mmCIF file of C-alpha atoms in Angstrom:
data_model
loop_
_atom_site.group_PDB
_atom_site.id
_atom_site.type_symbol
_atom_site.label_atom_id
_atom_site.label_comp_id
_atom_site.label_asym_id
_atom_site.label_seq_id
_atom_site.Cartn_x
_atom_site.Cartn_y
_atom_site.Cartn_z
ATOM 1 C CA UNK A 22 -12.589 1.314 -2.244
ATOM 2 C CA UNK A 23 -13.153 -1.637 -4.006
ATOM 3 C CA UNK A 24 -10.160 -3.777 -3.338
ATOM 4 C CA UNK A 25 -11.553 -6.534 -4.273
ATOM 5 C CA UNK A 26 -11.579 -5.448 -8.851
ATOM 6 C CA UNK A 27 -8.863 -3.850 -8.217
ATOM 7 C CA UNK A 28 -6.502 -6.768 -6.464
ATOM 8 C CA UNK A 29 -8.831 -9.121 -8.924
ATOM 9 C CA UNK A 30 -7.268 -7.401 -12.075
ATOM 10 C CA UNK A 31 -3.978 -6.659 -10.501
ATOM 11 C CA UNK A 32 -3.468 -10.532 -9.704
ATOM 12 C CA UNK A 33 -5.877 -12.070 -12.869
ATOM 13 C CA UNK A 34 -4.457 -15.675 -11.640
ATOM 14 C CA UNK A 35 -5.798 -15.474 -7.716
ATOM 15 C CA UNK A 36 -8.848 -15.683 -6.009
ATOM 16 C CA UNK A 37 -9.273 -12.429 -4.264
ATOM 17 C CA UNK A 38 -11.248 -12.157 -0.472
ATOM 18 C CA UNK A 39 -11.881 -8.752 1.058
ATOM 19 C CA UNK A 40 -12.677 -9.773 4.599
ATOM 20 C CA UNK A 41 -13.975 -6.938 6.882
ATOM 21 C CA UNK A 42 -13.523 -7.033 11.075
ATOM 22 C CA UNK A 43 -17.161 -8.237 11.673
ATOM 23 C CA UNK A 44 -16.744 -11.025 9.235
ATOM 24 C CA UNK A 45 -16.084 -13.860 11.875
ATOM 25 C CA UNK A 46 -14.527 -13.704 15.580
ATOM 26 C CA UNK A 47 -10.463 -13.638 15.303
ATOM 27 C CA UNK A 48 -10.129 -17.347 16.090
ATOM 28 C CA UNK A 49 -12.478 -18.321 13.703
ATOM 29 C CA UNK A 50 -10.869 -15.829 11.109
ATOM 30 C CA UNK A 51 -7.352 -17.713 11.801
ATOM 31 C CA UNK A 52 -8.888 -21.236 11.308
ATOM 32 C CA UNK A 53 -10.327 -20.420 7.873
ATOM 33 C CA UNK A 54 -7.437 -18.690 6.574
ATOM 34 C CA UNK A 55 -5.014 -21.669 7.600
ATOM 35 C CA UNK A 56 -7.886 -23.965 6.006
ATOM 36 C CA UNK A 57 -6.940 -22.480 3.200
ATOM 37 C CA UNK A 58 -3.510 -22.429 3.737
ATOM 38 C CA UNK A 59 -4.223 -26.497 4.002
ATOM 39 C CA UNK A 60 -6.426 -26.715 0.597
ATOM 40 C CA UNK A 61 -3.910 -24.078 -1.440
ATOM 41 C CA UNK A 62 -0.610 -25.706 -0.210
ATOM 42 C CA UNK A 63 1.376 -22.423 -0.760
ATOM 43 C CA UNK A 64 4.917 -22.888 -1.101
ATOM 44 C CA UNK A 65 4.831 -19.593 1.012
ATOM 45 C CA UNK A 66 2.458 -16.503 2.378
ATOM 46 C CA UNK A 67 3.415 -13.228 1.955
ATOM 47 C CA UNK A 68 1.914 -11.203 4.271
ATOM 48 C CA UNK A 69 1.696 -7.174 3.855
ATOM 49 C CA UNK A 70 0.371 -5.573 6.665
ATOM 50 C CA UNK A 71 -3.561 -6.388 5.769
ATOM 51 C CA UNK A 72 -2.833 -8.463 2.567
ATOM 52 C CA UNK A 73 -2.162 -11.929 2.285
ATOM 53 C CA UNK A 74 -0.193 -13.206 -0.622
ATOM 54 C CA UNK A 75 -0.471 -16.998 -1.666
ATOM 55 C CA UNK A 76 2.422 -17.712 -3.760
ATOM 56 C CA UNK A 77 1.729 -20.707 -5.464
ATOM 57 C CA UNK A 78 3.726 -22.802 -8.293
ATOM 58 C CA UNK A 79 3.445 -21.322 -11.955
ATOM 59 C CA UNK A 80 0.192 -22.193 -13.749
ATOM 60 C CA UNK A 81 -1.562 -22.727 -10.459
ATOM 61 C CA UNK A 82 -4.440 -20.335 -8.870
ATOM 62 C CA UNK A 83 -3.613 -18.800 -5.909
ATOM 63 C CA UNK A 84 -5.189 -16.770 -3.463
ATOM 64 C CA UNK A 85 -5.474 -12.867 -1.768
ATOM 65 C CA UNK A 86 -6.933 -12.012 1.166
ATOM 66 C CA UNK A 87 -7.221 -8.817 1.658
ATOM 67 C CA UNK A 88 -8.364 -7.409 5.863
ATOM 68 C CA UNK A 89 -10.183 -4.287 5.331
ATOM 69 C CA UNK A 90 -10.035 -2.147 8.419
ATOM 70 C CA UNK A 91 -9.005 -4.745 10.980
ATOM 71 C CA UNK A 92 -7.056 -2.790 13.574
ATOM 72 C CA UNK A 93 -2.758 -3.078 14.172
ATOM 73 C CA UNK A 94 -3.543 -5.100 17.405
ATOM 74 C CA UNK A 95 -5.875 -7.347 15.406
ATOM 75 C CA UNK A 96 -3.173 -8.030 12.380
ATOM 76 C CA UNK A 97 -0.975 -9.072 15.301
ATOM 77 C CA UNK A 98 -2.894 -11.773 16.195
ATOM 78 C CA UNK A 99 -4.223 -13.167 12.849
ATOM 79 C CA UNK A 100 -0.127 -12.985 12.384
ATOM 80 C CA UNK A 101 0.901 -15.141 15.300
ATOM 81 C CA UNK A 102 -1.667 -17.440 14.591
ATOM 82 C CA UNK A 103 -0.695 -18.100 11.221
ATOM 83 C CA UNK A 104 2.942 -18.183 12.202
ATOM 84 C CA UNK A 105 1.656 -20.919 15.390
ATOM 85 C CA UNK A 106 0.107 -22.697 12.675
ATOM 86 C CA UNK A 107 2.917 -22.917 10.150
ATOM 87 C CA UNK A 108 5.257 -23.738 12.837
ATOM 88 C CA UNK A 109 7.332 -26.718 11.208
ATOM 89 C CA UNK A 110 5.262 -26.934 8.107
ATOM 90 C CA UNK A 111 6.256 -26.420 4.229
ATOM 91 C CA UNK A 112 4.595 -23.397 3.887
ATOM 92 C CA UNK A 113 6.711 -20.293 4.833
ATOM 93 C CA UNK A 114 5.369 -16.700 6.239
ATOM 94 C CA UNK A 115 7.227 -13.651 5.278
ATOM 95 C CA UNK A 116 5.443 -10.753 7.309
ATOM 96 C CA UNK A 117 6.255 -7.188 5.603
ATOM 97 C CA UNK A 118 4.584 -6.205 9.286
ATOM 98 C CA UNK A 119 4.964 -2.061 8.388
ATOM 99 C CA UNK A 120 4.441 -2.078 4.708
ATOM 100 C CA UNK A 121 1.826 0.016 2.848
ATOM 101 C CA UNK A 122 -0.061 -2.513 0.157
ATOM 102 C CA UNK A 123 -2.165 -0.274 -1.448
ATOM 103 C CA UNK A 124 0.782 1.718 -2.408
ATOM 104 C CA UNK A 125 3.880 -1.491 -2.792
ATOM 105 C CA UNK A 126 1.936 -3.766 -3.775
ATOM 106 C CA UNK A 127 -1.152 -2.330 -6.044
ATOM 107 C CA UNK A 128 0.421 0.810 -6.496
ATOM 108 C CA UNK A 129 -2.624 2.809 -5.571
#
């Protein structure tokens, strides 16, 4: 599927990422999502199962990732780093942890 038109004219105002398991090592894939976590400055990250929700100010571009066919035990850990990272910070996570985005969110 391509996720990647389909969030893109879903969300017109967001940069969309499709990221797929092999894309970098988990660590890695935690650092660069918080670096842009850093660079976006969020007011909060709404995070459905594999979709990542930037929620930004009005009039400002946000950004979607999007973790094609990372495994449950894999979300996990991108979602305790990202919680370990925004430990104390501005930016709030809101994990919808058992949530369906392709049918919630883009209504697919």
């Amino acid at each position: 599927m391509d996720y990647e038109r389909i969030i893109s004219e879903k969300f017109p105002n967001c940069n969309v990422e499709v990221i797929q398991p092999d894309f970098l090592e988990l660590e890695k894939l935690i650092e660069y999502i918080t670096d842009d976590i850093i660079i976006y400055n969020p007011h909060s990250v709404m995070v459905y199962r594999h979709m990542m929700r930037f929620l930004m100010n009005v009039g400002e571009r946000g950004k979607i990732y999007y973790l094609e066919d990372f495994s449950d035990d894999d979300l996990k850990l991108i979602y305790a780093g990202l919680l370990k990272f925004t430990w104390k910070r501005d930016t709030k996570i809101h994990l919808f942890k058992n949530s369906n985005p392709d049918k919630e969110v883009l209504g697919l």
